[in-house]
Short mmCIF file of N, CA and C in Angstrom, two decimals:
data_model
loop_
_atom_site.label_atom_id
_atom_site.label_comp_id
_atom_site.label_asym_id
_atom_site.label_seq_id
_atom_site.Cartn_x
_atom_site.Cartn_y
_atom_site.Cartn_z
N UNK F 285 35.43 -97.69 -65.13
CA UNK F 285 35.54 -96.49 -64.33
C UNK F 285 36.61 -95.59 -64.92
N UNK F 286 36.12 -94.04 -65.30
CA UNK F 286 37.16 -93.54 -65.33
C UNK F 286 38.42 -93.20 -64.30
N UNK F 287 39.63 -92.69 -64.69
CA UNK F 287 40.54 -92.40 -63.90
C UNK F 287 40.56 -91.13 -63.97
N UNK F 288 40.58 -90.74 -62.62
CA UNK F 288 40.91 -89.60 -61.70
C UNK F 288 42.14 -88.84 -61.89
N UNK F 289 42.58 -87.62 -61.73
CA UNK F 289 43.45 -86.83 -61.70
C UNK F 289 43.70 -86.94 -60.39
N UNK F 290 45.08 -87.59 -60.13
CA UNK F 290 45.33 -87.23 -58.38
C UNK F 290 46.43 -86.43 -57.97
N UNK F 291 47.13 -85.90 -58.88
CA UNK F 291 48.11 -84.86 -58.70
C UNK F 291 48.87 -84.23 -59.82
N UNK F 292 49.15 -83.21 -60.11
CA UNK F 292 49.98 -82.46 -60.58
C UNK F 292 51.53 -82.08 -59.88
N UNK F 293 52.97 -82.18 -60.75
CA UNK F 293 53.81 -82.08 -60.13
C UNK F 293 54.83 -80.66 -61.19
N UNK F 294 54.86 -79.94 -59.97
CA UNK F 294 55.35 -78.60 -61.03
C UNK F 294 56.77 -77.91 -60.11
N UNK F 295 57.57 -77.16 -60.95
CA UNK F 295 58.70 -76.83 -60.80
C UNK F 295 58.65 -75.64 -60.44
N UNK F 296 58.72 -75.32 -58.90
CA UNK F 296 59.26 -73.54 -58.52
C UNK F 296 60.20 -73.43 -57.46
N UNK F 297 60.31 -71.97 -57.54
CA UNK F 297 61.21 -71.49 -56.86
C UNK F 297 61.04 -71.40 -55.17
N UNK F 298 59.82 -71.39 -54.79
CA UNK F 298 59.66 -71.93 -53.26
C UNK F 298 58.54 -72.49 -52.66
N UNK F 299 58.98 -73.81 -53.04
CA UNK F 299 57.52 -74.50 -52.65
C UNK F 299 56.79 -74.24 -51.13
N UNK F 300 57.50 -73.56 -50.55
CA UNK F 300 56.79 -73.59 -49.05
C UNK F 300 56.33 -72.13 -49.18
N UNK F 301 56.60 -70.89 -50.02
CA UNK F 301 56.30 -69.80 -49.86
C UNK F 301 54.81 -70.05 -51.11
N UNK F 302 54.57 -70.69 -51.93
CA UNK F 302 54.27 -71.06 -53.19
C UNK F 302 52.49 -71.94 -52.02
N UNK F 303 53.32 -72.56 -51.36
CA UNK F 303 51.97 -73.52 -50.60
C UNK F 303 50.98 -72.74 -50.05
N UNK F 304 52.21 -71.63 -49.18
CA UNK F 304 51.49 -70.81 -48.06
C UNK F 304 50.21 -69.89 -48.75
N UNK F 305 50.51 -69.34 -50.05
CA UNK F 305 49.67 -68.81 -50.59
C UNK F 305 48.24 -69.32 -51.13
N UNK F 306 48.69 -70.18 -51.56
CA UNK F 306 47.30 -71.52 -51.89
C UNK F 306 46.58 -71.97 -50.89
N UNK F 307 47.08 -72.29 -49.54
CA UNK F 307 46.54 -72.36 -48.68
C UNK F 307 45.62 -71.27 -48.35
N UNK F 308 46.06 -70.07 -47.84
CA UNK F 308 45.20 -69.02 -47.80
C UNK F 308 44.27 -68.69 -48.84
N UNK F 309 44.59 -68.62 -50.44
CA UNK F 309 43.62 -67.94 -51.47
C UNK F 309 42.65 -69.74 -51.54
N UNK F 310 43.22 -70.62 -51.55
CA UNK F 310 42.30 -71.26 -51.98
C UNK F 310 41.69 -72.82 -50.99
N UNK F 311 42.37 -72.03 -49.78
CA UNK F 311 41.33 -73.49 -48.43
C UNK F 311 42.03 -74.43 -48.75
N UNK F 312 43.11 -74.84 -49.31
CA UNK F 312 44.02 -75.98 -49.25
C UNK F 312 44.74 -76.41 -47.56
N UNK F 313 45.04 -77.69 -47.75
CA UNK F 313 46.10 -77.43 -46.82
C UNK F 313 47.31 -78.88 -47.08
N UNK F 314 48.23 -78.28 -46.73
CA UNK F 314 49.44 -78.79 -46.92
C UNK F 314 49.66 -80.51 -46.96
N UNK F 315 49.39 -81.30 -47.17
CA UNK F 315 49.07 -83.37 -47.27
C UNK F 315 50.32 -83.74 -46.30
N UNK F 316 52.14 -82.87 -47.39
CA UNK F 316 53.25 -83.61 -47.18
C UNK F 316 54.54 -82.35 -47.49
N UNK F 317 55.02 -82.51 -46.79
CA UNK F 317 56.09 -81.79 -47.17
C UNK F 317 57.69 -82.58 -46.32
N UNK F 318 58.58 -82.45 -47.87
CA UNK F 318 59.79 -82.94 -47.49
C UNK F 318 61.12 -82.98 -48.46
N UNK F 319 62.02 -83.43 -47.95
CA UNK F 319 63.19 -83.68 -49.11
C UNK F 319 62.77 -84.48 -50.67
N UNK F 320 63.51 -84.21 -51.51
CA UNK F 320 63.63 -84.46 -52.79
C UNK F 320 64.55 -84.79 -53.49
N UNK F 321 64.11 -85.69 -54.77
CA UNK F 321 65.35 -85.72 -55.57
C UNK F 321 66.18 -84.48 -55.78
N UNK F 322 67.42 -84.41 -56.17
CA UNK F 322 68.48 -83.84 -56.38
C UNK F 322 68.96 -82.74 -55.53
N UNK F 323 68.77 -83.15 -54.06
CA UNK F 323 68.88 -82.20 -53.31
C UNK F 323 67.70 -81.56 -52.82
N UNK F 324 66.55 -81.37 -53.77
CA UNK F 324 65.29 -80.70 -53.52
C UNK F 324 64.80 -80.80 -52.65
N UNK F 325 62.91 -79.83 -52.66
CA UNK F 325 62.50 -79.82 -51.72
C UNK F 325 60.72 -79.86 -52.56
N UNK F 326 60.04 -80.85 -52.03
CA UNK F 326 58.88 -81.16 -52.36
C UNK F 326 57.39 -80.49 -51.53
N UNK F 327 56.55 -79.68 -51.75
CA UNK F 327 55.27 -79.78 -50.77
C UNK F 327 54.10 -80.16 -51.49
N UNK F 328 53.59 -80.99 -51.18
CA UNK F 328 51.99 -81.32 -51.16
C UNK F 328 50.65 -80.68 -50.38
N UNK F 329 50.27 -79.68 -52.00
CA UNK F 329 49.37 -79.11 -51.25
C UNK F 329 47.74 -79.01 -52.55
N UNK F 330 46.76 -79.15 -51.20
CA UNK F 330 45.61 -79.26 -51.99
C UNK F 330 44.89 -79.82 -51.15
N UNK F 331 43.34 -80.20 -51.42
CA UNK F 331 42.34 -81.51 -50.92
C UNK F 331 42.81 -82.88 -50.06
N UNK F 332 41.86 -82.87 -49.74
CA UNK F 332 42.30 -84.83 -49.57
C UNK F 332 42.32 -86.23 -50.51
N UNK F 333 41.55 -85.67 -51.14
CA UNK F 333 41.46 -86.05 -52.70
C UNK F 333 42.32 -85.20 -54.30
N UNK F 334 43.14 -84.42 -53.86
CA UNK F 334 44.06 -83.72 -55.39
C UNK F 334 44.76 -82.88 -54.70
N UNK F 335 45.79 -82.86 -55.29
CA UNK F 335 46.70 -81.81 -54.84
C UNK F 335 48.22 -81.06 -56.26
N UNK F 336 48.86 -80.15 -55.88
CA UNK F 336 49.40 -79.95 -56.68
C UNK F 336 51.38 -80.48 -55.77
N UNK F 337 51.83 -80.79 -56.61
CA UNK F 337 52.93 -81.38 -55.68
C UNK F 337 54.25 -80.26 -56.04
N UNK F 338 54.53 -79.43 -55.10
CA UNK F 338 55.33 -77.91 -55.78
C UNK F 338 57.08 -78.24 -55.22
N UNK F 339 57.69 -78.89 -56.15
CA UNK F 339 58.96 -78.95 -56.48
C UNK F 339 59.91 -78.16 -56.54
N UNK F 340 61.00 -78.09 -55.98
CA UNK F 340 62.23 -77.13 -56.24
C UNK F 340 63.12 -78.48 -56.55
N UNK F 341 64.38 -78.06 -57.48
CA UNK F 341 65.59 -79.22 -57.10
C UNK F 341 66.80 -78.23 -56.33
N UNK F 342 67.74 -78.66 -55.85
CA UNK F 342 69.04 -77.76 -55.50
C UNK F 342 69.15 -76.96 -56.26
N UNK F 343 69.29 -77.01 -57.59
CA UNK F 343 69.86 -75.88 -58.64
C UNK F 343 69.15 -75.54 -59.01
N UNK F 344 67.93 -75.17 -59.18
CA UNK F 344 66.65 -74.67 -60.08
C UNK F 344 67.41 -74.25 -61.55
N UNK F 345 67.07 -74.46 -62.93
CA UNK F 345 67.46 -73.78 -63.47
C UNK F 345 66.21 -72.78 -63.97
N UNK F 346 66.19 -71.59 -65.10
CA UNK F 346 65.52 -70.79 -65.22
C UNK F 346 64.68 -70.71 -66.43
N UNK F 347 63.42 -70.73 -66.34
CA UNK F 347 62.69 -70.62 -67.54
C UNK F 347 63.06 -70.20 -68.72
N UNK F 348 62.71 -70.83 -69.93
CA UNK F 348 63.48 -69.62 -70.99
C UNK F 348 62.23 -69.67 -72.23
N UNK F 349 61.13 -70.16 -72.38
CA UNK F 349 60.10 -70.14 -73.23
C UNK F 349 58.94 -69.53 -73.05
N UNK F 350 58.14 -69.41 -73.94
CA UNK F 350 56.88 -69.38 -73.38
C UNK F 350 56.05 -70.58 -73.39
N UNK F 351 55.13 -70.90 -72.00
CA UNK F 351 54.71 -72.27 -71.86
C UNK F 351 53.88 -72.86 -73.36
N UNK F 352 53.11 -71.50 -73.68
CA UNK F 352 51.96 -71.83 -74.88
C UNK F 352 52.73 -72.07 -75.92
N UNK F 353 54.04 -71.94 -76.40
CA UNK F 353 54.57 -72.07 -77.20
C UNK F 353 55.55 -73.37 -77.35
N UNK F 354 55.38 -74.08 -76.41
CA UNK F 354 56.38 -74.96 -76.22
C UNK F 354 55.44 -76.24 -75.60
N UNK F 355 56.01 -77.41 -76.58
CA UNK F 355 55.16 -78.81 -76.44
C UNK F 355 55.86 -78.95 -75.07
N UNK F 356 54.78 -79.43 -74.49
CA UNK F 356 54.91 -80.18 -73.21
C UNK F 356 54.79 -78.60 -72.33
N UNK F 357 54.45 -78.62 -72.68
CA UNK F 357 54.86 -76.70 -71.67
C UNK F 357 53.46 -76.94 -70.69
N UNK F 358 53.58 -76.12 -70.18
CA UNK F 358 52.33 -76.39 -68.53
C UNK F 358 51.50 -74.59 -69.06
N UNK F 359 50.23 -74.58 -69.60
CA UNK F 359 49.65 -73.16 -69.83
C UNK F 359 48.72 -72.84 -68.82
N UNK F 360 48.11 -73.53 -68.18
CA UNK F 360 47.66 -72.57 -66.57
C UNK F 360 47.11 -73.68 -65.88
N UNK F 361 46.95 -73.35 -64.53
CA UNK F 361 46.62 -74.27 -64.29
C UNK F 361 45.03 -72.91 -63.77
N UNK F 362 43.81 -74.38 -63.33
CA UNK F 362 42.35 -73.64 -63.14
C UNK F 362 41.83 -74.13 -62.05
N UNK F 363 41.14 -73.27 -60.99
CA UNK F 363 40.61 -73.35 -60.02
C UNK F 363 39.21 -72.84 -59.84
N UNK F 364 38.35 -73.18 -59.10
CA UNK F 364 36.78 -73.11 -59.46
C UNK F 364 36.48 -72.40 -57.95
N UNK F 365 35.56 -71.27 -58.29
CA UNK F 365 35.29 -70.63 -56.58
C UNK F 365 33.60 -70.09 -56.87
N UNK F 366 33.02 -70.54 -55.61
CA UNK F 366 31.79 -69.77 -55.84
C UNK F 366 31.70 -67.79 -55.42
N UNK F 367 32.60 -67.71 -55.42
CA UNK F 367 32.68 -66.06 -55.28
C UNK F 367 33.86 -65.33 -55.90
N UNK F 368 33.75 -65.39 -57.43
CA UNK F 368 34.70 -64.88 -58.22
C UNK F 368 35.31 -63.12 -57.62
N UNK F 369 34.35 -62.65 -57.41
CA UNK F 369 34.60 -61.33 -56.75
C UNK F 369 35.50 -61.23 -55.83
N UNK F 370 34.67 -62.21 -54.54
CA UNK F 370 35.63 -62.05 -53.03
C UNK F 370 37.48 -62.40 -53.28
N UNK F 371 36.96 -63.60 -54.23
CA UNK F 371 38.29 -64.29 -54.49
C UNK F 371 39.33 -63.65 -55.29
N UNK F 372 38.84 -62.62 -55.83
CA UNK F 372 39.57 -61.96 -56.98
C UNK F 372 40.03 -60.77 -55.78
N UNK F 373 39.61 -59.71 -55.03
CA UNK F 373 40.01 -59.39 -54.22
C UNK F 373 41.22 -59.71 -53.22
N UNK F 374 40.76 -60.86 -52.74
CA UNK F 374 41.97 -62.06 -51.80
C UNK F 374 43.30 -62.47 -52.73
N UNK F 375 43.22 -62.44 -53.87
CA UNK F 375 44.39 -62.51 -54.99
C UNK F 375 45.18 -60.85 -55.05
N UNK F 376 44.33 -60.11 -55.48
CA UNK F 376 44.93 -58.86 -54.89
C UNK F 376 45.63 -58.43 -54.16
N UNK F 377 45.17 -58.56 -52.99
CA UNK F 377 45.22 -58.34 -51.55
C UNK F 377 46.77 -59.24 -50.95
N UNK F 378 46.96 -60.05 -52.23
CA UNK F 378 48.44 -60.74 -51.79
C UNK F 378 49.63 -60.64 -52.79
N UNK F 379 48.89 -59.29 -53.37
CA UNK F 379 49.94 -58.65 -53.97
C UNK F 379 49.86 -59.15 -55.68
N UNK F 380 49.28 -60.05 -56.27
CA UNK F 380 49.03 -60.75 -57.78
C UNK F 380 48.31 -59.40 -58.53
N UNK F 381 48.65 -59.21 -59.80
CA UNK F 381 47.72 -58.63 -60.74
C UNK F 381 46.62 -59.76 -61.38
N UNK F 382 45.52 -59.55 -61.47
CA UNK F 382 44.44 -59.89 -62.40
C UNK F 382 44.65 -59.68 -63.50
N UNK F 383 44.03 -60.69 -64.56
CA UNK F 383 43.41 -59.76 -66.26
C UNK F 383 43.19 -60.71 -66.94
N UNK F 384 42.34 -60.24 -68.20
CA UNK F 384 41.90 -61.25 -69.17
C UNK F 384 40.70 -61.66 -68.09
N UNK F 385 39.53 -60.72 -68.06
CA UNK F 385 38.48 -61.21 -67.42
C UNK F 385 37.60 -61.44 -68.44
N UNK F 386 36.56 -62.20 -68.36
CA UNK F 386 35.56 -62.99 -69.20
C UNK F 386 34.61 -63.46 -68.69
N UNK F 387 33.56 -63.32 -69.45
CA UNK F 387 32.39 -63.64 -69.19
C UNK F 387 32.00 -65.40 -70.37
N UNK F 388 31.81 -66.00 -70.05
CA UNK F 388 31.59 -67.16 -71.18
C UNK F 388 30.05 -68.01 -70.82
N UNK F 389 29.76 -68.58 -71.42
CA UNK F 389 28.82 -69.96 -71.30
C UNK F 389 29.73 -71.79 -70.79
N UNK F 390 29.59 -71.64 -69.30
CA UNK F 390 28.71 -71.08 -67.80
C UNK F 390 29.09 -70.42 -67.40
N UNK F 391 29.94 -69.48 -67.54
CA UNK F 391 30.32 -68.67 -66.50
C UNK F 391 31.13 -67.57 -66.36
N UNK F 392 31.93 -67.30 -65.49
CA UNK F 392 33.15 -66.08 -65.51
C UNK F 392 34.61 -66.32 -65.06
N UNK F 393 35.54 -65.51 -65.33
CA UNK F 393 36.57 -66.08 -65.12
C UNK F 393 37.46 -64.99 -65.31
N UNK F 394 38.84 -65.03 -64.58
CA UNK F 394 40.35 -63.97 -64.93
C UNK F 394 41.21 -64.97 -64.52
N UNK F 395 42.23 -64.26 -64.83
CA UNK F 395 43.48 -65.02 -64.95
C UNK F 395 44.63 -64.32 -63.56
N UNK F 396 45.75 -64.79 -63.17
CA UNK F 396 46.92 -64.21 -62.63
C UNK F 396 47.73 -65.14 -62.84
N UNK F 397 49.04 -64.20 -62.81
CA UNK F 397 50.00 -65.13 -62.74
C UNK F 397 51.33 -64.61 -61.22
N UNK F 398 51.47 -65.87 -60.69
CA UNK F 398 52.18 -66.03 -59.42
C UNK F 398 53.78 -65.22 -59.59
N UNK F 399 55.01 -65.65 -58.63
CA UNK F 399 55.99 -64.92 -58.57
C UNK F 399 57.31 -65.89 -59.68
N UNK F 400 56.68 -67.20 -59.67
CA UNK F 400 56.91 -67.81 -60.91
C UNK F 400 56.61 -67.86 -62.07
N UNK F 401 55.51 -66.92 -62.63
CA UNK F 401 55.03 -66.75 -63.57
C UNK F 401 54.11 -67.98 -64.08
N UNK F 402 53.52 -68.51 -63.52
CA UNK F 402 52.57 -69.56 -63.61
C UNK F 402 51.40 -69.17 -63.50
N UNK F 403 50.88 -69.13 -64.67
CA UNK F 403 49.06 -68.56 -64.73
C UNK F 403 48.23 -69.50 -64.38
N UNK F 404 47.63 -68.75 -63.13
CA UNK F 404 45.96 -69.35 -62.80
C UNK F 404 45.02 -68.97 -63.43
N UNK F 405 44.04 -69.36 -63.60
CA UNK F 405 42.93 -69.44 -63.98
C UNK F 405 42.02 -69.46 -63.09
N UNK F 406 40.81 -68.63 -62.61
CA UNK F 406 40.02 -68.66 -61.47
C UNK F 406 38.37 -68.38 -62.27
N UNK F 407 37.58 -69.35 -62.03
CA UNK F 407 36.63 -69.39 -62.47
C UNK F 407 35.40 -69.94 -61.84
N UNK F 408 34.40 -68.73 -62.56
CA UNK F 408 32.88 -69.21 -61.52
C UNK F 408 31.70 -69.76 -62.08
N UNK F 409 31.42 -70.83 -62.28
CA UNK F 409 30.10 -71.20 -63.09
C UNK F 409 28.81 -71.07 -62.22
N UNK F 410 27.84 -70.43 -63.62
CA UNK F 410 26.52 -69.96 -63.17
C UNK F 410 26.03 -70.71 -62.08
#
């Protein structure tokens, strides 16, 4: 049997402002939320089956690369919607720029990136 992806664990600046948005653009809802190593603050948000686990520590320190340029670096993360349109709107609508739209074999797709600068990927197959 293969193994499953059951979470992603990523570093921002407010995991509860960071959740609230995912929740709304993308039907998530919140698993866990609580204290953390080094002072931090952890939320679990996503499915019942995957989620992304959105990290702060006490001190955050501050990005200084670019992800694509840097091993181990995190370059977007991707989410799948059957209404690239509506959904691209609802990203809007919460204030994100779009771009880098595409058409490919299956499907379509744009990009945004959040108030952390973490690019999504939103994509619709035929």
């Amino acid at each position: 049997m293969p193994a499953m992806l059951e979470h992603t664990n990523l570093t921002v600046s407010n995991p509860d402002a960071t959740a609230a948005w995912m929740c709304d653009l993308f039907g998530w809802h919140i698993r866990w939320a609580g204290a953390a190593m080094a002072g931090g603050r952890t939320v679990h948000v996503g499915t019942d089956a995957h989620y992304l686990a959105l990290y702060t520590p006490g001190a955050p320190g501050k990005a200084t690369d670019d992800n694509y340029a840097t091993i181990g670096g995190l370059n977007h993360i991707a989410v799948t919607t059957d209404d690239l349109d509506g959904m691209e709107d609802a990203i809007k609508a919460k204030g994100f720029v779009t771009g880098n739209h595409g058409d490919y074999e299956p499907g379509r797709r744009f990009y945004f990136h959040d108030a952390d600068n973490i690019e999504y990927e939103v994509v619709q197959y035929d």
